[in-house]
Amino acid sequence: MIRQSERKNLVYCNLGNAYLSVSCNPGAVVVFHTPKACSHLALRNYWSIKRRGLLRDPLAMLPEKNNLFVTGISDKEAIFGGEKILRQCLLDISQMENVQYIVVVPGCTAGVIGDDVEAVCKDVEEKTKLPIIVVSGAGFMSKHYTEHNIKMLETLLERFATIKPKEREKKEKLAVIIGENSGAGNENNVREIKRLLHYFGFTRILFPPNTMTKEEFAMIPEANLILSVGIAREYYPKMQEYARVLAERYQTKCYTGNYPKGMAETKVWFKKIGEVLACEAEAKQAWEIENTRLEKFLQKKREVLSGKSYIFVIGYASRYFDPKFHLETLSAVGAELKAVVLHNDLTSKEKAEQRKRIMELTDIPCYTEEEIKTLAEQVDFVLTTTDLIDLPHQLSISIQQVGIWGLENLLNKVSMAIHGRGRRILYEY
């Protein structure tokens, strides 16, 4: 990102996201029909994705090996066509053990030279009887990864999730969450939403399309509840609409109210889920349990954090990040906000939007990035969205603070940041 630049209209190459969507799925193989260099868009994230998959479910059956292949279009194929190397690549992969399906992502070069990828894949599938799924990847095709995530999931559902007669009363209660599907998802968000849904009897929770077997895709039509979650304000409505489409298709219940964030919204989340599932009494009881736990925790933290001062450095645009929930949580334990700093990772327009939001929440003044060091010397800790150089007592926060665990984690990490223990920076996530 170019600092202070006003030209930040990002576009996304679909290659990397196509791989991230299914990289943790047992039996899935992804083929980039591209030059070799394009593999960096995906493979560099492989180990972090695998780690997150295991953190969210230590028993998850993840692929044992790297499952990304690249056909390696060269100058020769750019002139004479690359269908031959694609065909041979698919035939070679079909001979490997434990391959259940192949996702083929043609890149820019394949589109320019006119390879008929669909025809090659259809022909190889007929010969091998192995499902081969083609998804768009040529060029910078989408303004946001959300669009591609939905298309990938829809394609996988068409192949593996045939609609069956409902027998939900005889099976375990299933919730399907749409939106937490970049790689293996944020393991902390996943863990907390699972915990909260257990109050309503959900014993299986899926986050398509990642970390899923073919058999689990087939379960989605039997879901008892479909939820949508997301972070980008201008794109989240797409995820909400898709959740409603799936709920209508599979004749099941739907909740599109996003994650429970902060104390007040977590209470509302319980109430709304209870209304959707027609179990208001269970929802009320669940919130009472969570609220009792929270009040005990907050009282304990007030003894440690009351009167502690901090500055808040914001480098995320308001369409991704609302400081409201972090401010509310710290205020609940008596921590005092002394200043807000708008980081230079924000454009002038983004700074103006965040400044307006800050003014709605507090009368604390906003400062520039150049004033961070002076301000930091006057407080007990620095809450920041962006790692800062040569400053102690930093806590780098995540975009979302999900559920009661999110509140507890934030305050625990604040205590650790204040005490330091020789570390310059801690991370909320």
Short mmCIF file of C-alpha atoms in Angstrom, two decimals:
data_model
loop_
_atom_site.label_atom_id
_atom_site.label_comp_id
_atom_site.label_asym_id
_atom_site.label_seq_id
_atom_site.Cartn_x
_atom_site.Cartn_y
_atom_site.Cartn_z
CA MET A 1 0.00 0.00 0.00
CA ILE A 2 1.37 3.44 -0.94
CA ARG A 3 1.17 5.63 2.14
CA GLN A 4 -0.83 8.83 1.85
CA SER A 5 -1.86 7.89 -1.68
CA GLU A 6 -5.36 8.77 -2.80
CA ARG A 7 -5.30 5.98 -5.40
CA LYS A 8 -6.43 2.94 -3.46
CA ASN A 9 -9.14 1.46 -5.64
CA LEU A 10 -8.04 -2.13 -5.18
CA VAL A 11 -8.81 -5.00 -7.50
CA TYR A 12 -8.20 -8.65 -6.73
CA CYS A 13 -6.62 -11.42 -8.74
CA ASN A 14 -8.80 -14.48 -8.29
CA LEU A 15 -5.95 -16.99 -8.48
CA GLY A 16 -4.85 -16.82 -4.86
CA ASN A 17 -8.35 -16.69 -3.47
CA ALA A 18 -9.43 -19.73 -5.46
CA TYR A 19 -6.65 -21.69 -3.79
CA LEU A 20 -7.35 -20.29 -0.32
CA SER A 21 -11.00 -21.29 -0.63
CA VAL A 22 -10.27 -25.04 -0.81
CA SER A 23 -6.64 -25.41 0.28
CA CYS A 24 -7.63 -27.16 3.52
CA ASN A 25 -10.21 -29.45 1.94
CA PRO A 26 -9.26 -33.16 2.03
CA GLY A 27 -9.02 -34.58 -1.46
CA ALA A 28 -9.03 -31.19 -3.19
CA VAL A 29 -6.32 -30.27 -5.69
CA VAL A 30 -5.98 -26.83 -7.28
CA VAL A 31 -4.39 -26.33 -10.70
CA PHE A 32 -3.33 -22.91 -11.92
CA HIS A 33 -3.22 -22.85 -15.70
CA THR A 34 -0.70 -20.01 -15.67
CA PRO A 35 3.03 -19.28 -15.84
CA LYS A 36 4.95 -20.66 -12.86
CA ALA A 37 5.43 -17.25 -11.27
CA CYS A 38 1.70 -16.95 -10.53
CA SER A 39 1.99 -19.63 -7.84
CA HIS A 40 3.32 -17.04 -5.37
CA LEU A 41 -0.21 -15.64 -5.14
CA ALA A 42 -1.25 -18.74 -3.24
CA LEU A 43 1.57 -20.91 -1.97
CA ARG A 44 3.13 -18.30 0.29
CA ASN A 45 0.00 -18.55 2.47
CA TYR A 46 -0.11 -22.33 2.64
CA TRP A 47 1.57 -22.90 6.00
CA SER A 48 -0.28 -20.10 7.81
CA ILE A 49 -3.56 -21.45 6.43
CA LYS A 50 -2.77 -24.96 7.60
CA ARG A 51 -1.85 -23.66 11.06
CA ARG A 52 -5.14 -21.78 11.33
CA GLY A 53 -7.05 -24.83 10.22
CA LEU A 54 -5.51 -26.92 13.00
CA LEU A 55 -6.05 -24.17 15.59
CA ARG A 56 -9.76 -24.02 14.82
CA ASP A 57 -10.06 -27.81 14.91
CA PRO A 58 -7.07 -29.91 16.10
CA LEU A 59 -8.79 -33.04 14.75
CA ALA A 60 -9.39 -31.59 11.28
CA MET A 61 -8.39 -33.91 8.46
CA LEU A 62 -6.30 -31.46 6.44
CA PRO A 63 -4.30 -32.33 3.32
CA GLU A 64 -0.95 -33.80 4.33
CA LYS A 65 0.92 -32.20 1.43
CA ASN A 66 0.83 -29.06 -0.67
CA ASN A 67 -2.10 -29.44 -3.05
CA LEU A 68 -1.29 -26.66 -5.53
CA PHE A 69 -0.09 -27.41 -9.06
CA VAL A 70 0.86 -24.99 -11.86
CA THR A 71 0.90 -25.98 -15.53
CA GLY A 72 3.73 -23.53 -16.20
CA ILE A 73 2.70 -21.75 -19.38
CA SER A 74 5.88 -20.61 -21.16
CA ASP A 75 6.69 -18.61 -24.30
CA LYS A 76 6.09 -21.75 -26.35
CA GLU A 77 2.52 -22.20 -25.07
CA ALA A 78 1.90 -18.47 -25.42
CA ILE A 79 2.48 -18.91 -29.15
CA PHE A 80 1.11 -22.38 -29.85
CA GLY A 81 -1.47 -22.76 -27.05
CA GLY A 82 -1.38 -24.44 -23.64
CA GLU A 83 -4.19 -26.99 -23.83
CA LYS A 84 -1.76 -29.89 -24.21
CA ILE A 85 0.14 -29.20 -20.97
CA LEU A 86 -3.13 -28.62 -19.11
CA ARG A 87 -4.49 -31.96 -20.29
CA GLN A 88 -1.33 -33.80 -19.29
CA CYS A 89 -1.25 -32.09 -15.90
CA LEU A 90 -4.83 -33.17 -15.15
CA LEU A 91 -4.16 -36.74 -16.31
CA ASP A 92 -1.06 -36.95 -14.08
CA ILE A 93 -2.96 -35.64 -11.05
CA SER A 94 -5.78 -38.12 -11.65
CA GLN A 95 -3.28 -40.93 -11.06
CA MET A 96 -2.32 -39.63 -7.62
CA GLU A 97 -3.71 -41.14 -4.43
CA ASN A 98 -6.52 -39.54 -2.41
CA VAL A 99 -7.55 -37.00 -5.07
CA GLN A 100 -11.32 -36.49 -4.92
CA TYR A 101 -11.73 -33.47 -7.18
CA ILE A 102 -9.68 -30.85 -9.04
CA VAL A 103 -10.30 -27.11 -9.19
CA VAL A 104 -8.79 -25.56 -12.31
CA VAL A 105 -8.17 -21.81 -12.34
CA PRO A 106 -7.10 -20.40 -15.73
CA GLY A 107 -5.12 -17.18 -15.45
CA CYS A 108 -4.56 -14.14 -17.63
CA THR A 109 -2.25 -15.85 -20.12
CA ALA A 110 -4.66 -18.72 -20.78
CA GLY A 111 -7.38 -16.18 -21.51
CA VAL A 112 -5.20 -14.14 -23.85
CA ILE A 113 -3.99 -17.13 -25.91
CA GLY A 114 -7.52 -18.52 -26.10
CA ASP A 115 -7.15 -21.95 -24.47
CA ASP A 116 -10.49 -23.76 -24.27
CA VAL A 117 -10.04 -24.77 -20.65
CA GLU A 118 -13.66 -25.83 -20.21
CA ALA A 119 -13.45 -28.31 -23.09
CA VAL A 120 -10.17 -29.81 -21.88
CA CYS A 121 -11.51 -30.27 -18.36
CA LYS A 122 -14.76 -31.79 -19.57
CA ASP A 123 -12.87 -34.27 -21.76
CA VAL A 124 -10.48 -35.31 -18.96
CA GLU A 125 -13.38 -35.67 -16.49
CA GLU A 126 -15.18 -38.01 -18.89
CA LYS A 127 -12.04 -40.13 -19.24
CA THR A 128 -11.07 -40.23 -15.55
CA LYS A 129 -14.52 -39.91 -13.86
CA LEU A 130 -12.85 -37.42 -11.50
CA PRO A 131 -14.81 -34.18 -10.88
CA ILE A 132 -12.97 -31.24 -12.46
CA ILE A 133 -14.31 -27.79 -11.62
CA VAL A 134 -13.32 -24.68 -13.58
CA VAL A 135 -13.49 -21.29 -11.86
CA SER A 136 -12.67 -17.90 -13.34
CA GLY A 137 -9.20 -16.55 -12.65
CA ALA A 138 -8.18 -14.63 -15.74
CA GLY A 139 -7.03 -11.16 -14.84
CA PHE A 140 -8.09 -8.78 -12.11
CA MET A 141 -11.68 -9.87 -12.38
CA SER A 142 -13.33 -8.73 -9.16
CA LYS A 143 -13.38 -5.62 -6.99
CA HIS A 144 -13.52 -7.69 -3.82
CA TYR A 145 -12.81 -11.29 -2.83
CA THR A 146 -16.41 -11.66 -1.59
CA GLU A 147 -17.68 -12.01 -5.14
CA HIS A 148 -15.27 -14.82 -5.90
CA ASN A 149 -15.92 -16.61 -2.60
CA ILE A 150 -19.62 -16.76 -3.40
CA LYS A 151 -18.98 -18.00 -6.92
CA MET A 152 -16.59 -20.69 -5.70
CA LEU A 153 -19.03 -21.92 -3.05
CA GLU A 154 -21.95 -21.92 -5.48
CA THR A 155 -19.92 -23.99 -7.96
CA LEU A 156 -19.00 -26.55 -5.29
CA LEU A 157 -22.60 -26.79 -4.09
CA GLU A 158 -23.80 -27.42 -7.63
CA ARG A 159 -21.45 -30.39 -7.87
CA PHE A 160 -21.57 -31.89 -4.39
CA ALA A 161 -24.69 -30.68 -2.52
CA THR A 162 -27.69 -32.30 -4.14
CA ILE A 163 -30.94 -31.34 -2.40
CA LYS A 164 -32.36 -34.18 -0.33
CA PRO A 165 -35.60 -34.64 1.64
CA LYS A 166 -35.36 -33.00 5.06
CA GLU A 167 -34.73 -35.26 8.02
CA ARG A 168 -33.36 -32.69 10.42
CA GLU A 169 -35.22 -34.03 13.44
CA LYS A 170 -33.35 -37.34 13.14
CA LYS A 171 -29.88 -35.88 12.70
CA GLU A 172 -27.43 -33.68 14.58
CA LYS A 173 -28.24 -30.00 14.54
CA LEU A 174 -26.28 -28.24 11.79
CA ALA A 175 -25.43 -24.55 11.31
CA VAL A 176 -23.77 -23.23 8.16
CA ILE A 177 -21.89 -19.92 8.36
CA ILE A 178 -21.24 -18.00 5.14
CA GLY A 179 -18.43 -15.45 5.06
CA GLU A 180 -15.62 -16.76 7.28
CA ASN A 181 -14.01 -18.48 4.34
CA SER A 182 -10.67 -16.92 3.53
CA GLY A 183 -8.25 -19.79 3.93
CA ALA A 184 -9.14 -21.50 7.18
CA GLY A 185 -10.79 -18.39 8.57
CA ASN A 186 -9.95 -16.49 11.75
CA GLU A 187 -9.59 -19.30 14.25
CA ASN A 188 -10.61 -17.13 17.22
CA ASN A 189 -13.81 -15.96 15.53
CA VAL A 190 -14.58 -19.53 14.48
CA ARG A 191 -13.99 -20.93 17.95
CA GLU A 192 -16.18 -18.32 19.65
CA ILE A 193 -19.11 -18.53 17.25
CA LYS A 194 -19.07 -22.31 17.66
CA ARG A 195 -19.15 -21.93 21.44
CA LEU A 196 -22.09 -19.54 21.36
CA LEU A 197 -24.10 -21.66 18.95
CA HIS A 198 -23.69 -24.67 21.23
CA TYR A 199 -26.14 -22.94 23.58
CA PHE A 200 -28.80 -23.57 20.93
CA GLY A 201 -27.97 -27.24 20.50
CA PHE A 202 -25.80 -27.02 17.38
CA THR A 203 -23.39 -29.93 17.40
CA ARG A 204 -21.98 -29.44 13.89
CA ILE A 205 -21.01 -26.10 12.39
CA LEU A 206 -19.63 -25.70 8.88
CA PHE A 207 -17.82 -22.74 7.30
CA PRO A 208 -17.96 -23.47 3.57
CA PRO A 209 -16.08 -23.74 1.36
CA ASN A 210 -12.94 -24.38 3.39
CA THR A 211 -11.83 -27.19 5.70
CA MET A 212 -14.67 -29.31 4.33
CA THR A 213 -14.94 -32.79 2.90
CA LYS A 214 -17.13 -33.67 -0.09
CA GLU A 215 -19.50 -35.37 2.35
CA GLU A 216 -19.86 -32.16 4.34
CA PHE A 217 -20.83 -30.20 1.22
CA ALA A 218 -23.61 -32.74 0.76
CA MET A 219 -24.87 -31.94 4.28
CA ILE A 220 -25.49 -28.24 3.61
CA PRO A 221 -29.03 -28.73 2.22
CA GLU A 222 -29.93 -30.29 5.59
CA ALA A 223 -28.81 -27.25 7.62
CA ASN A 224 -31.07 -26.06 10.44
CA LEU A 225 -29.69 -22.51 10.31
CA ILE A 226 -27.69 -20.46 7.81
CA LEU A 227 -25.83 -17.38 9.05
CA SER A 228 -23.75 -14.71 7.33
CA VAL A 229 -20.72 -12.91 8.75
CA GLY A 230 -18.30 -10.40 7.27
CA ILE A 231 -16.18 -7.29 7.79
CA ALA A 232 -16.31 -5.05 4.70
CA ARG A 233 -19.35 -2.80 5.07
CA GLU A 234 -19.90 -2.20 1.36
CA TYR A 235 -19.58 -5.90 0.47
CA TYR A 236 -21.25 -7.57 3.42
CA PRO A 237 -24.74 -7.12 1.90
CA LYS A 238 -23.64 -9.51 -0.88
CA MET A 239 -22.93 -12.16 1.76
CA GLN A 240 -26.25 -11.48 3.49
CA GLU A 241 -28.16 -11.85 0.24
CA TYR A 242 -26.39 -15.10 -0.62
CA ALA A 243 -27.21 -16.52 2.83
CA ARG A 244 -30.88 -15.70 2.20
CA VAL A 245 -30.70 -17.35 -1.23
CA LEU A 246 -29.33 -20.56 0.31
CA ALA A 247 -31.91 -20.52 3.11
CA GLU A 248 -34.74 -20.18 0.63
CA ARG A 249 -33.28 -22.86 -1.63
CA TYR A 250 -32.93 -25.36 1.21
CA GLN A 251 -36.09 -24.24 3.06
CA THR A 252 -34.34 -23.50 6.33
CA LYS A 253 -33.93 -20.63 8.82
CA CYS A 254 -31.58 -17.72 8.24
CA TYR A 255 -29.85 -15.05 10.34
CA THR A 256 -27.97 -12.24 8.58
CA GLY A 257 -27.09 -10.06 11.57
CA ASN A 258 -23.33 -10.65 11.38
CA TYR A 259 -21.03 -11.47 14.31
CA PRO A 260 -21.92 -10.58 17.91
CA LYS A 261 -19.51 -7.69 18.56
CA GLY A 262 -19.12 -5.92 21.88
CA MET A 263 -21.26 -6.29 25.00
CA ALA A 264 -24.48 -4.71 23.74
CA GLU A 265 -24.44 -6.42 20.34
CA THR A 266 -23.71 -9.82 21.88
CA LYS A 267 -26.85 -9.48 24.00
CA VAL A 268 -28.85 -8.52 20.89
CA TRP A 269 -27.34 -11.46 18.99
CA PHE A 270 -28.65 -13.95 21.55
CA LYS A 271 -32.10 -12.36 21.43
CA LYS A 272 -32.27 -12.35 17.60
CA ILE A 273 -31.01 -15.95 17.26
CA GLY A 274 -33.62 -17.00 19.82
CA GLU A 275 -36.36 -15.33 17.75
CA VAL A 276 -35.19 -16.93 14.49
CA LEU A 277 -35.07 -20.39 16.08
CA ALA A 278 -38.26 -19.84 18.12
CA CYS A 279 -36.42 -20.59 21.37
CA GLU A 280 -36.50 -17.24 23.16
CA ALA A 281 -36.37 -18.81 26.63
CA GLU A 282 -33.17 -20.72 25.84
CA ALA A 283 -31.64 -17.56 24.36
CA LYS A 284 -32.48 -15.53 27.48
CA GLN A 285 -30.98 -18.18 29.74
CA ALA A 286 -27.83 -18.38 27.59
CA TRP A 287 -27.31 -14.62 27.77
CA GLU A 288 -27.75 -14.64 31.55
CA ILE A 289 -24.97 -17.23 31.81
CA GLU A 290 -22.70 -15.24 29.51
CA ASN A 291 -23.48 -11.93 31.19
CA THR A 292 -22.73 -13.33 34.66
CA ARG A 293 -19.39 -14.59 33.39
CA LEU A 294 -18.68 -11.23 31.79
CA GLU A 295 -19.55 -9.16 34.86
CA LYS A 296 -17.22 -11.22 37.06
CA PHE A 297 -14.44 -10.81 34.54
CA LEU A 298 -14.97 -7.05 34.14
CA GLN A 299 -14.89 -6.53 37.90
CA LYS A 300 -11.60 -8.37 38.08
CA LYS A 301 -10.14 -6.28 35.25
CA ARG A 302 -11.33 -2.98 36.75
CA GLU A 303 -8.98 -3.63 39.67
CA VAL A 304 -6.08 -3.76 37.22
CA LEU A 305 -7.01 -1.33 34.42
CA SER A 306 -9.08 1.41 36.07
CA GLY A 307 -7.27 4.72 35.61
CA LYS A 308 -4.82 3.37 33.03
CA SER A 309 -4.44 5.70 30.05
CA TYR A 310 -3.96 4.96 26.36
CA ILE A 311 -3.87 6.36 22.86
CA PHE A 312 -5.72 4.72 20.00
CA VAL A 313 -3.91 4.57 16.63
CA ILE A 314 -6.27 3.80 13.74
CA GLY A 315 -4.97 2.74 10.34
CA TYR A 316 -8.05 0.90 9.05
CA ALA A 317 -10.72 2.58 6.95
CA SER A 318 -14.17 2.88 8.50
CA ARG A 319 -15.64 0.46 5.94
CA TYR A 320 -13.58 -2.27 7.63
CA PHE A 321 -13.19 -1.08 11.20
CA ASP A 322 -15.44 0.61 13.74
CA PRO A 323 -13.56 1.66 16.92
CA LYS A 324 -16.82 1.69 18.89
CA PHE A 325 -16.51 -1.80 20.35
CA HIS A 326 -12.93 -1.46 21.58
CA LEU A 327 -13.68 1.93 23.10
CA GLU A 328 -16.76 0.58 24.89
CA THR A 329 -14.89 -2.41 26.30
CA LEU A 330 -12.00 -0.34 27.65
CA SER A 331 -14.38 2.26 29.07
CA ALA A 332 -16.23 -0.52 30.94
CA VAL A 333 -13.10 -1.24 33.01
CA GLY A 334 -12.18 2.42 33.58
CA ALA A 335 -9.34 2.79 31.07
CA GLU A 336 -8.96 6.41 29.91
CA LEU A 337 -8.58 7.38 26.26
CA LYS A 338 -6.22 10.37 25.94
CA ALA A 339 -5.92 10.75 22.17
CA VAL A 340 -6.82 9.22 18.81
CA VAL A 341 -4.16 9.12 16.11
CA LEU A 342 -5.14 8.70 12.46
CA HIS A 343 -2.34 6.72 10.81
CA ASN A 344 -0.94 7.68 7.42
CA ASP A 345 -2.01 4.33 5.98
CA LEU A 346 -5.37 6.09 5.62
CA THR A 347 -6.09 8.39 2.70
CA SER A 348 -7.32 11.91 3.37
CA LYS A 349 -10.88 10.78 2.63
CA GLU A 350 -10.57 7.77 4.95
CA LYS A 351 -9.15 9.99 7.70
CA ALA A 352 -12.11 12.33 7.38
CA GLU A 353 -14.53 9.40 7.62
CA GLN A 354 -12.81 7.98 10.72
CA ARG A 355 -12.57 11.45 12.30
CA LYS A 356 -16.32 11.87 11.85
CA ARG A 357 -16.92 8.48 13.46
CA ILE A 358 -14.63 9.32 16.39
CA MET A 359 -16.52 12.58 16.98
CA GLU A 360 -19.76 10.57 17.22
CA LEU A 361 -18.23 8.37 19.93
CA THR A 362 -16.08 10.73 22.01
CA ASP A 363 -14.87 14.33 22.30
CA ILE A 364 -11.23 13.19 22.50
CA PRO A 365 -9.16 15.03 19.84
CA CYS A 366 -7.54 13.36 16.80
CA TYR A 367 -3.85 13.75 16.00
CA THR A 368 -1.50 12.93 13.12
CA GLU A 369 0.89 9.99 12.89
CA GLU A 370 3.86 12.33 13.38
CA GLU A 371 2.67 12.99 16.96
CA ILE A 372 2.48 9.34 18.02
CA LYS A 373 5.80 9.14 19.84
CA THR A 374 5.19 12.21 21.99
CA LEU A 375 1.69 11.08 22.87
CA ALA A 376 2.83 7.53 23.66
CA GLU A 377 5.27 8.77 26.28
CA GLN A 378 2.35 10.15 28.29
CA VAL A 379 0.19 7.00 28.52
CA ASP A 380 0.35 3.45 29.88
CA PHE A 381 -0.22 1.65 26.58
CA VAL A 382 -0.88 2.13 22.87
CA LEU A 383 -3.84 0.45 21.20
CA THR A 384 -3.12 0.24 17.48
CA THR A 385 -4.36 -1.36 14.30
CA THR A 386 -0.90 -0.96 12.77
CA ASP A 387 2.48 -2.08 14.14
CA LEU A 388 4.57 0.93 15.15
CA ILE A 389 8.36 1.30 15.28
CA ASP A 390 10.30 1.85 18.51
CA LEU A 391 7.30 2.14 20.83
CA PRO A 392 6.81 -0.04 23.93
CA HIS A 393 3.52 -1.26 25.39
CA GLN A 394 1.73 -1.72 22.08
CA LEU A 395 -1.31 -3.91 21.57
CA SER A 396 -2.02 -4.52 17.89
CA ILE A 397 -5.72 -5.28 17.58
CA SER A 398 -7.80 -7.32 15.17
CA ILE A 399 -10.62 -5.86 13.09
CA GLN A 400 -13.37 -7.68 14.98
CA GLN A 401 -13.94 -8.42 18.64
CA VAL A 402 -16.31 -11.39 18.55
CA GLY A 403 -18.45 -12.49 21.47
CA ILE A 404 -17.59 -12.58 25.16
CA TRP A 405 -14.30 -14.32 24.46
CA GLY A 406 -13.31 -11.37 22.25
CA LEU A 407 -13.89 -8.93 25.12
CA GLU A 408 -11.94 -11.06 27.56
CA ASN A 409 -9.08 -11.56 25.15
CA LEU A 410 -8.76 -7.83 24.48
CA LEU A 411 -8.58 -6.92 28.17
CA ASN A 412 -6.18 -9.74 29.01
CA LYS A 413 -3.86 -8.61 26.24
CA VAL A 414 -4.11 -4.98 27.40
CA SER A 415 -2.90 -6.07 30.85
CA MET A 416 0.01 -7.93 29.26
CA ALA A 417 0.91 -4.94 27.07
CA ILE A 418 1.02 -2.61 30.08
CA HIS A 419 3.32 -4.88 32.03
CA GLY A 420 5.46 -5.37 28.94
CA ARG A 421 7.65 -8.23 30.10
CA GLY A 422 10.30 -7.11 27.65
CA ARG A 423 8.03 -7.19 24.59
CA ARG A 424 7.50 -4.16 22.39
CA ILE A 425 4.26 -5.39 20.88
CA LEU A 426 1.52 -7.91 21.56
CA TYR A 427 -1.27 -9.00 19.27
CA GLU A 428 -4.95 -9.30 20.16
CA TYR A 429 -5.41 -12.27 17.82
#
